[in-house]
Coordinates of C-alpha atoms and ligand atoms in Angstrom, one line a residue:
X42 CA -7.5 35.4 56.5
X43 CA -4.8 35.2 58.8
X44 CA -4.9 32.8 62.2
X45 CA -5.0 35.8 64.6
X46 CA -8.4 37.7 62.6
X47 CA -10.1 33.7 62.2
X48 CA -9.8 33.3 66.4
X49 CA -13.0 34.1 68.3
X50 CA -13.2 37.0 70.5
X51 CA -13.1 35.9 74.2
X52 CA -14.5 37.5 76.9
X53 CA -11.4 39.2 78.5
X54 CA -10.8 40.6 74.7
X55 CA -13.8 42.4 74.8
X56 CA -13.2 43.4 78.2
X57 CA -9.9 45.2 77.3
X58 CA -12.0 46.8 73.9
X59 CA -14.0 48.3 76.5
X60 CA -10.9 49.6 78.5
X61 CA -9.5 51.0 75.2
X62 CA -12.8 52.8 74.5
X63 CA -12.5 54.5 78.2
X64 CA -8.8 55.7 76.9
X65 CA -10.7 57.8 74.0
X66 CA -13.2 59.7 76.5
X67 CA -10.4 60.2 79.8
X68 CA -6.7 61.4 80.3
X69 CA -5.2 58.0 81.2
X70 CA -1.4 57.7 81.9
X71 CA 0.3 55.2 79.3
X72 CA 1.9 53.7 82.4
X73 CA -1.6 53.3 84.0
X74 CA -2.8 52.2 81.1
X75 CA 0.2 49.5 80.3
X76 CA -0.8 47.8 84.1
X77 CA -4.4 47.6 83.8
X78 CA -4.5 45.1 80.3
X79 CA -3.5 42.2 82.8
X80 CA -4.3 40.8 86.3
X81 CA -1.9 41.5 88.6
X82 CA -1.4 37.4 89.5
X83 CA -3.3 34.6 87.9
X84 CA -3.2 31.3 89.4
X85 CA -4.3 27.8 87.6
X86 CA -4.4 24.8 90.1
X87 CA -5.3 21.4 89.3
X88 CA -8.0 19.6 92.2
X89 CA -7.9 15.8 92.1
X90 CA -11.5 14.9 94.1
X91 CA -12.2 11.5 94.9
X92 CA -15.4 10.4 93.7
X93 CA -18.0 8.6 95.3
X94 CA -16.6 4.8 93.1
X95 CA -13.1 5.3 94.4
X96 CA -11.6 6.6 91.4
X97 CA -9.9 10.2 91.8
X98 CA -10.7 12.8 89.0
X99 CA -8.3 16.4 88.2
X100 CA -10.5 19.4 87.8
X101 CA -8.7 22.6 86.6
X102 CA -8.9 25.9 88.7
X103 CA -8.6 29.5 88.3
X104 CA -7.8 33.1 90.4
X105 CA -7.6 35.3 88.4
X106 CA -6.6 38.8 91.0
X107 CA -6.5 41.8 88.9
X108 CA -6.6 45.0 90.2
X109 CA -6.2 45.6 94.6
X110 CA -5.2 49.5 94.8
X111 CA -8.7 50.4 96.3
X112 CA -8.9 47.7 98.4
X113 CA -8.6 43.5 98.7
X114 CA -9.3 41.8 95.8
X115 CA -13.3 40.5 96.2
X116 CA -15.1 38.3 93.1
X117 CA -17.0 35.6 93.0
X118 CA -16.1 31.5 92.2
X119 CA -18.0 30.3 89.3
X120 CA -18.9 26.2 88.4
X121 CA -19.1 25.9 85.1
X122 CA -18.2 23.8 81.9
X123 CA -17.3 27.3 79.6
X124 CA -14.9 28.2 82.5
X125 CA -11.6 29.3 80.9
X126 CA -8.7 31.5 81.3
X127 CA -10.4 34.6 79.0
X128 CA -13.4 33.9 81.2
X129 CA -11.6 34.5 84.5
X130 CA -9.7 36.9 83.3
X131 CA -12.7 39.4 82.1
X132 CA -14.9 38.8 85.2
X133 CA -12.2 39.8 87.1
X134 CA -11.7 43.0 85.3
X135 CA -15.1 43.6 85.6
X136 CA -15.1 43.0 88.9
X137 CA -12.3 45.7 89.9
X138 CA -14.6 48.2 88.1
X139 CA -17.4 47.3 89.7
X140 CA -16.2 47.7 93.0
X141 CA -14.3 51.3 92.3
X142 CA -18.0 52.3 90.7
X143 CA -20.2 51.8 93.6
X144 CA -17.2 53.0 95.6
X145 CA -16.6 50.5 97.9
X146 CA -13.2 49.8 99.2
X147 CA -12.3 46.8 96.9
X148 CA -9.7 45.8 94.3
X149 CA -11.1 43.0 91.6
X150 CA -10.8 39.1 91.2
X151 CA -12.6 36.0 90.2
X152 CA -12.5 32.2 90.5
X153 CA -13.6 29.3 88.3
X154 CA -13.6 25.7 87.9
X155 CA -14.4 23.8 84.6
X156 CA -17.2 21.5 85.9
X157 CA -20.7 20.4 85.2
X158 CA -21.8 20.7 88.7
X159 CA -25.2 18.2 87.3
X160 CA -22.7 15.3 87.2
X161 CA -21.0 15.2 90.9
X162 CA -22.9 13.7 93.9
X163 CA -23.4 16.4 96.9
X164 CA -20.1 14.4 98.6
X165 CA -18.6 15.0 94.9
X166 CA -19.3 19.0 95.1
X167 CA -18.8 19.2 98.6
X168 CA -15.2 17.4 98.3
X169 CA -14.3 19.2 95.5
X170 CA -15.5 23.0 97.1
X171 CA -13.3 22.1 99.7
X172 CA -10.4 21.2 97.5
X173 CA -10.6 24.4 95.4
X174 CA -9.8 26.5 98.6
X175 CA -7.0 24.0 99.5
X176 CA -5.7 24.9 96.4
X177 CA -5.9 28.7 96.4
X178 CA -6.1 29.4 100.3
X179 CA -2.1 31.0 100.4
X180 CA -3.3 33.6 98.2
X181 CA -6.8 34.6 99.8
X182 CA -8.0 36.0 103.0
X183 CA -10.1 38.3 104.8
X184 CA -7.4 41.5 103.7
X185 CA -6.4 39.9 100.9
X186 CA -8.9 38.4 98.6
X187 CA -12.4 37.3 99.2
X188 CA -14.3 35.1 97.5
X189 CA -18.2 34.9 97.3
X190 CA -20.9 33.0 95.2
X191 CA -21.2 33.0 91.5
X192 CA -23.0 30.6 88.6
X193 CA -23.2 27.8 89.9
X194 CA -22.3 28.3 93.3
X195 CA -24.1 28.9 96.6
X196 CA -24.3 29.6 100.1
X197 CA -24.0 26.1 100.8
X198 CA -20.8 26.0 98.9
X199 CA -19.6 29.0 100.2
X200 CA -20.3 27.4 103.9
X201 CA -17.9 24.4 103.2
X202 CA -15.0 27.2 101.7
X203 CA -15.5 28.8 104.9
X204 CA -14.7 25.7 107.0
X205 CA -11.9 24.3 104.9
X206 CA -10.6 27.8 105.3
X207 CA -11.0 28.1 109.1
X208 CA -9.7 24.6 109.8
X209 CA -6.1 25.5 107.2
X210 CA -5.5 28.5 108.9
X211 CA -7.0 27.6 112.7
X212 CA -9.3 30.4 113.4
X213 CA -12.4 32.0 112.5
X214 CA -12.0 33.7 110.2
X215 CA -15.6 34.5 108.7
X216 CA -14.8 37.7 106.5
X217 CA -12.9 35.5 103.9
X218 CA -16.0 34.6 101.9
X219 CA -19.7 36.7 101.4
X220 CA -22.4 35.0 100.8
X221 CA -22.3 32.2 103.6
X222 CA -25.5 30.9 105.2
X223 CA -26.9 33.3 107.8
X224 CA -25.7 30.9 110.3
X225 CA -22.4 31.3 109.9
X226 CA -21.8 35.1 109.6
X227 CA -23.9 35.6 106.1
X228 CA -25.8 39.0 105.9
X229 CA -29.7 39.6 105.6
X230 CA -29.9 40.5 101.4
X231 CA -27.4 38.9 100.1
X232 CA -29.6 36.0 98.7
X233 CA -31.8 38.8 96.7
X234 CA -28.9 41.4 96.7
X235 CA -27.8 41.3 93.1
X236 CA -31.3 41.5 91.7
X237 CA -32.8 44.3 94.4
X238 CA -29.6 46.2 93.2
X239 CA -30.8 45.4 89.7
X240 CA -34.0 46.6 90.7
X241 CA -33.1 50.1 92.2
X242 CA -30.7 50.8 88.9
X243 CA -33.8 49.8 86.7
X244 CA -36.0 51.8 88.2
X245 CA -33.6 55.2 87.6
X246 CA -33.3 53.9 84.2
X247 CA -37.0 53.8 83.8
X248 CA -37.7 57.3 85.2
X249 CA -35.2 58.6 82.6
X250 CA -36.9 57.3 79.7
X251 CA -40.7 57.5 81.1
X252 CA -41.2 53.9 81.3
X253 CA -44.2 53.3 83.1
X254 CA -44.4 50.1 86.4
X255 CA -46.9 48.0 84.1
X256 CA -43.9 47.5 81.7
X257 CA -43.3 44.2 79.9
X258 CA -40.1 42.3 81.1
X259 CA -38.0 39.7 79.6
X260 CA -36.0 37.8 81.7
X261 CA -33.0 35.2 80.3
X262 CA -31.8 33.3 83.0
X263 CA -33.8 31.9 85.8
X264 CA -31.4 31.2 88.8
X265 CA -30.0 33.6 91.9
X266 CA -30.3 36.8 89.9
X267 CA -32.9 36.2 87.0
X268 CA -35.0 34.3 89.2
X269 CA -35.1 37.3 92.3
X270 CA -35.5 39.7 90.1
X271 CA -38.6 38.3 88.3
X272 CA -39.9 38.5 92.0
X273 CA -39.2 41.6 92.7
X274 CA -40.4 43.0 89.8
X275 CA -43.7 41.5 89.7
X276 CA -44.5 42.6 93.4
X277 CA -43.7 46.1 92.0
X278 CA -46.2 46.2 89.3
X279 CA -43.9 45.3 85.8
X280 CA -45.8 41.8 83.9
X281 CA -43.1 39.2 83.5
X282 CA -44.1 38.4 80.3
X283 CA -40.9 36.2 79.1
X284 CA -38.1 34.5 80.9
X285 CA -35.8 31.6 80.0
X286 CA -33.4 28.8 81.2
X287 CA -30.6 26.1 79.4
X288 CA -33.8 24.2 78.6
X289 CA -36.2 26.3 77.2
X290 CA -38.0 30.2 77.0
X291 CA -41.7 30.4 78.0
X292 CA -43.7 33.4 76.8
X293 CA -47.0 35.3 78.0
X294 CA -48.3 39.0 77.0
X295 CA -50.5 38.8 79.6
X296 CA -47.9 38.1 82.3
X297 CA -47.1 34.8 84.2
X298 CA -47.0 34.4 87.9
X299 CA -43.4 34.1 89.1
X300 CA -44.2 32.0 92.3
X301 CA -45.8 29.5 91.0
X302 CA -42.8 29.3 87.8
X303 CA -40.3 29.0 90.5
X304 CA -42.5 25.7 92.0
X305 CA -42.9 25.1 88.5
X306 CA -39.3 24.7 88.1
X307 CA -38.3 23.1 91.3
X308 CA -40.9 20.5 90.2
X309 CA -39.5 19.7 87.0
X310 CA -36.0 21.6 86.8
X311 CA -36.8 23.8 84.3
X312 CA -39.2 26.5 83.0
X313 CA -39.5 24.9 79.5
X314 CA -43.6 23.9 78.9
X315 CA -44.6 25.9 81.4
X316 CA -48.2 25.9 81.8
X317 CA -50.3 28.5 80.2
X318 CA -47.0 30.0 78.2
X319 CA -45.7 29.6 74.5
X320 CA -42.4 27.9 74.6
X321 CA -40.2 29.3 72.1
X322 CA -37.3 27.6 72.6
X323 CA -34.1 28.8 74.7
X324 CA -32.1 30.7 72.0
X325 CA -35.4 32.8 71.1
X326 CA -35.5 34.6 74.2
X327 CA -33.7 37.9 73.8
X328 CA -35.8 38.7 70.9
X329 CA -39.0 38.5 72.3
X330 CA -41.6 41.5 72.3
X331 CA -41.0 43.4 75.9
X332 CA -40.1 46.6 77.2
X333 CA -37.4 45.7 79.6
X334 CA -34.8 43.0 78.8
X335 CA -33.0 41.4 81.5
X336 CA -29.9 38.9 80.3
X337 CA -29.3 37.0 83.3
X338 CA -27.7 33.5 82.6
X339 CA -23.9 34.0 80.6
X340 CA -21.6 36.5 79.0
X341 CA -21.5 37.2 75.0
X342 CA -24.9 36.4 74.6
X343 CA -26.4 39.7 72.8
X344 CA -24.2 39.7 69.6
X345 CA -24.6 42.1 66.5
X346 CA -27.1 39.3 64.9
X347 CA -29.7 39.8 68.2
X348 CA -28.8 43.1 68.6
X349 CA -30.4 43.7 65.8
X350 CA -33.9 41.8 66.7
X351 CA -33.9 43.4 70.0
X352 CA -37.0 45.4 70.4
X353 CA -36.5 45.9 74.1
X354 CA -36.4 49.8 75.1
X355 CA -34.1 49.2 78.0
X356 CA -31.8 46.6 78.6
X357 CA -30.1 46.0 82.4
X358 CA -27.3 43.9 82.3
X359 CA -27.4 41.3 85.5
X360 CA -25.6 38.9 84.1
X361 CA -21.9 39.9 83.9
X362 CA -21.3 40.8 80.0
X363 CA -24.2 39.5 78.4
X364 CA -23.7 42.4 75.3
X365 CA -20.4 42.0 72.7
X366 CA -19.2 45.4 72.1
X367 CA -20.3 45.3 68.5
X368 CA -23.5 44.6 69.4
X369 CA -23.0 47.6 72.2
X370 CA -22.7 49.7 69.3
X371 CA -26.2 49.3 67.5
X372 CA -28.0 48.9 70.6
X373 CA -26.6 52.6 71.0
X374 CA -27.8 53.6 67.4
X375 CA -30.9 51.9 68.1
X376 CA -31.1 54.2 70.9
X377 CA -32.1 51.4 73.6
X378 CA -30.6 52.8 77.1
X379 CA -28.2 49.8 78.6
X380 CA -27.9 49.8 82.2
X381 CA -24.3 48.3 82.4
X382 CA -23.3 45.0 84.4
X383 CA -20.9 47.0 86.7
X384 CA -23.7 48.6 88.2
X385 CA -26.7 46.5 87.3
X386 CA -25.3 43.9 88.9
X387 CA -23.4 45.7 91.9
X388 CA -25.7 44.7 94.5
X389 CA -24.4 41.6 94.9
X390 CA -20.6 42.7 95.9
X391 CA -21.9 45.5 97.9
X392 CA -23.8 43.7 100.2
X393 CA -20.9 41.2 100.2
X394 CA -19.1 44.2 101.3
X395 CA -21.4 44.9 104.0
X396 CA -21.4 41.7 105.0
X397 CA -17.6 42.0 105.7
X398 CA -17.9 45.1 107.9
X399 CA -20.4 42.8 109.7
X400 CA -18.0 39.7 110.1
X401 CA -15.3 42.4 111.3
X402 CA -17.5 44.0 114.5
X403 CA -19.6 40.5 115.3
X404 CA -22.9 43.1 114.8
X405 CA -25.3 42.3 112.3
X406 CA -27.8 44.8 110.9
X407 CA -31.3 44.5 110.1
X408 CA -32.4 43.9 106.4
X409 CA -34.6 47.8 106.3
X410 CA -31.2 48.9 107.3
X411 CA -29.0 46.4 104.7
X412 CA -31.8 47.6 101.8
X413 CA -31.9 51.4 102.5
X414 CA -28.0 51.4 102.5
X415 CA -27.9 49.5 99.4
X416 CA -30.4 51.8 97.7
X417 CA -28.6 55.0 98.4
X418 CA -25.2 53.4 96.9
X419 CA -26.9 52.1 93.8
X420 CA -28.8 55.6 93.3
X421 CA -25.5 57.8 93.9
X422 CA -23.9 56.0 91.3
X423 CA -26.9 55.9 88.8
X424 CA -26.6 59.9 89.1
X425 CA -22.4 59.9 89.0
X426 CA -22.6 57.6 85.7
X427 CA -25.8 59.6 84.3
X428 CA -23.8 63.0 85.3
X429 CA -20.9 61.2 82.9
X430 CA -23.3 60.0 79.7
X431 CA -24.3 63.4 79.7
X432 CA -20.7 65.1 79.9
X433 CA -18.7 63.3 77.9
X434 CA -22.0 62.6 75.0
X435 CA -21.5 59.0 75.4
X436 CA -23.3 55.9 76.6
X437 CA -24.0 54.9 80.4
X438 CA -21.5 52.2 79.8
X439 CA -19.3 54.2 78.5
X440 CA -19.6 56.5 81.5
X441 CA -19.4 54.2 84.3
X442 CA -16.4 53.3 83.0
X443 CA -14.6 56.6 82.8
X444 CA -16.1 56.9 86.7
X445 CA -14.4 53.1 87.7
X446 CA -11.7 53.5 85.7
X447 CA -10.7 57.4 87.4
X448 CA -11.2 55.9 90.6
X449 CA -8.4 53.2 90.2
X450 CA -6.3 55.1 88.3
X451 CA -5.8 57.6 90.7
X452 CA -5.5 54.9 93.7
X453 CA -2.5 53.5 91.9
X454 CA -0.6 56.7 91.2
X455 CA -1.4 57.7 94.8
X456 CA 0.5 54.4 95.5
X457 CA 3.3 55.1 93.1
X458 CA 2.6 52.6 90.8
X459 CA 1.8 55.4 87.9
Ligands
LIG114 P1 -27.2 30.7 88.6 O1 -26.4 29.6 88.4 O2 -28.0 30.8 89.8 O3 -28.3 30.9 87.4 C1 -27.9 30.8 86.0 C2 -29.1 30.7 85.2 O4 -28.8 30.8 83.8 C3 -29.8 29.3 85.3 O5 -31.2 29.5 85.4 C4 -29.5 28.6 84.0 O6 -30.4 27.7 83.6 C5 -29.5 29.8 83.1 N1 -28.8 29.6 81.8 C6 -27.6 29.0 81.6 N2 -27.4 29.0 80.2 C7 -28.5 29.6 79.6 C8 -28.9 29.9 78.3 N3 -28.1 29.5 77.3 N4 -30.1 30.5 78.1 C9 -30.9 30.8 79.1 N5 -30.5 30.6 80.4 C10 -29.4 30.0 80.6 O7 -26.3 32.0 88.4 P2 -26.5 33.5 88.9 O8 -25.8 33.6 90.2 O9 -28.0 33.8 88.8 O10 -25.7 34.3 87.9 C11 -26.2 34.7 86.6 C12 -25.4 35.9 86.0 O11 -25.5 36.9 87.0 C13 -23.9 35.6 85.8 O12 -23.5 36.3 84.7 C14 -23.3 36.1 87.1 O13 -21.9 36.4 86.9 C15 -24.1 37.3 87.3 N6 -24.0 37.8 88.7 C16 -24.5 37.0 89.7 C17 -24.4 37.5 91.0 C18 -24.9 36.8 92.2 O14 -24.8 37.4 93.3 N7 -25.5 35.6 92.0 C19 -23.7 38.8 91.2 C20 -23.2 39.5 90.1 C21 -23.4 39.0 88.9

């Protein structure tokens, strides 16, 4: 076997499968076509932080800007150790199709640093938040590129971005980042944004394929999204009768509590041995017996090997590509309905966006208002995607897609870049 068939797929491969997919089902000009496999800048910077002994350590940075003819660039910054150039690259792929889904006037990018955030000091992840945006600040702004939370990362993080930002360039400047703390310019919703989103999308996708509010729901991931959604779910009626974290996946048919797992967790850091549950260990999760399944940690996590043991009737994608396009392919023979990430997961950027239009008049809304809006973005393009499924005989993935990818397609040749 030669060298190129032994390498592992990364993340932005698949991403680019899934772009050559769309080129089956649309018309897409080769000269379109020839722009999109490729952000239009990347940037790698090097961050030397001084740690708390004196010493001075180089962490490795990415922006990866791919797509601005709808818009700014907007994605989130991600802290992770399986940060990486692929990584970047897809996210921020995903990101511009995300954005030109929901229809919001936004291009597509993403940040990461390769770090295990468990090892710095708050001084440590402080200093070294600030030094990213030293790093990157030339080629972001509130018209250019805005960054916003991601794995990892937080309001608090986001909150000492925004400074370092605002003392480089001398002036507020608040619409450079989403997802600050309220007291700074952050929006009502954004905290629960991605996972209310979630919720809205899953509950279209339920009412397509009669599933009932009792449902069972499996949840991997318990942090910003996983965590919020669990919530929100619960205080709709669905059992949360499995859910996961690095350390461990705790399981219930009858249902577990959610507020008292989240104490559960702050207490001890993780939801493994939770009280009352089976723990199954953390790679077992996916598999487990419940309606809904809800991947909410990492990408690549549903290959063709758990495909196969999914028994999951619905799957919504709040994680950013949890599902290998392999295994996207017997999920579809199995005829389990995948709400896809670019929607699924939308809420987060389009409350980000509303945040922005906030920052810009100095007038913030109310969170019925934030909430209703979000809704009615999240349900037109459930029905534009569904509208798609249905015309072109393909999957909702598929569909959205076709929608996102139209969108900026047409944006660029209206810009002359076709
Ligand atoms: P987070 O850091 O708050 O939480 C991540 C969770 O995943 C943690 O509970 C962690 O323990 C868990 N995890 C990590 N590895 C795991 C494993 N192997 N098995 C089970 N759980 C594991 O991150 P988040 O903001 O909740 O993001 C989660 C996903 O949602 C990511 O794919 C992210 O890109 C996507 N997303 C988040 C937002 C947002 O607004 N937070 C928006 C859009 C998409």
């Amino acid at each position: 076997m030669d060298k190129g068939k032994r390498r592992m797929k990364g993340p932005f491969e698949n991403s680019l499968k899934q772009l050559a997919g769309v080129r089956k089902i649309i018309k897409m000009d080769d000269n379109i076509y020839a722009q999109l496999q490729s952000p239009q800048r990347f940037l790698e910077v090097s961050i030397p932080v001084r740690m708390d002994n004196g010493s001075i350590r180089v962490f490795t940075g990415y922006r990866s800007q791919y797509n601005d003819a709808r818009g700014p660039f907007k994605g989130g910054i991600r802290f992770h150790t399986t940060v990486s150039v692929s990584e970047v690259k897809a996210l921020s792929a995903w990101m511009t199709w995300k954005t030109a889904v929901v229809d919001i006037p936004l291009g597509g990018a993403k940040g990461g640093v390769i770090v295990d955030h468990k090892e710095l000091s708050d001084m440590e992840l402080e200093r070294l938040s600030r030094g990213y945006i030293r790093a990157i600040y030339k080629i972001i702004g509130p018209e250019l590129d805005i960054p916003a939370p991601d794995v990892y990362t937080d309001p608090r993080v986001m909150g000492w971005m925004l400074d370092e930002y605002e003392k480089i360039v001398g002036h507020h400047a608040p619409g450079v980042i989403t997802g600050k703390p309220l007291s700074i310019g952050g929006s009502k919703v954004r905290e629960y944004s991605t996972a209310q989103g979630a919720v809205y999308a899953l509950m279209e996708g339920a009412k397509k394929i009669g599933l009932k509010k009792g449902s069972t729901v499996a949840i991997q991931g318990f942090g910003n999204a996983g965590s919020h959604v669990a919530s929100l779910l619960q205080d709709l009626g669905y059992k949360i009768t499995v859910v996961s974290d690095s350390t461990g996946t705790v399981v219930n048919s009858m249902g577990m509590d959610m507020k008292e797992l989240k104490n559960y967790k702050e207490k001890t850091g993780s939801v493994a041995n939770y009280p009352g549950s089976e723990e199954v260990g953390e790679k077992n999760c996916l598999t487990q017996d419940a309606d809904i399944l809800i991947p909410a940690a990492l990408e690549g996590v549903i290959t063709e090997k758990i495909a196969r043991g999914i028994k999951a009737k619905m799957i919504v994608e709040l994680a950013n590509g949890p599902i290998i396009p392999e295994a996207d392919e017997i999920l579809e023979k199995k005829n389990i309905l995948v709400i896809p990430d670019i929607l699924a997961n939308a809420g987060g950027v389009i409350v980000s966006y509303f945040e922005q239009i906030q920052n810009a008049y100095g007038y913030y809304w109310q969170e019925q208002e934030i909430l209703e809006k979000l809704e009615e973005k999240i349900k037109k393009a459930f029905d534009e995607i569904w509208e798609n499924k249905e015309n072109y005989g393909t999957t909702l993935r598929m569909g959205a897609y076709a929608l996102a990818v139209k969108r900026v397609s047409e944006a660029m040749k209206d810009r002359g870049w076709g």
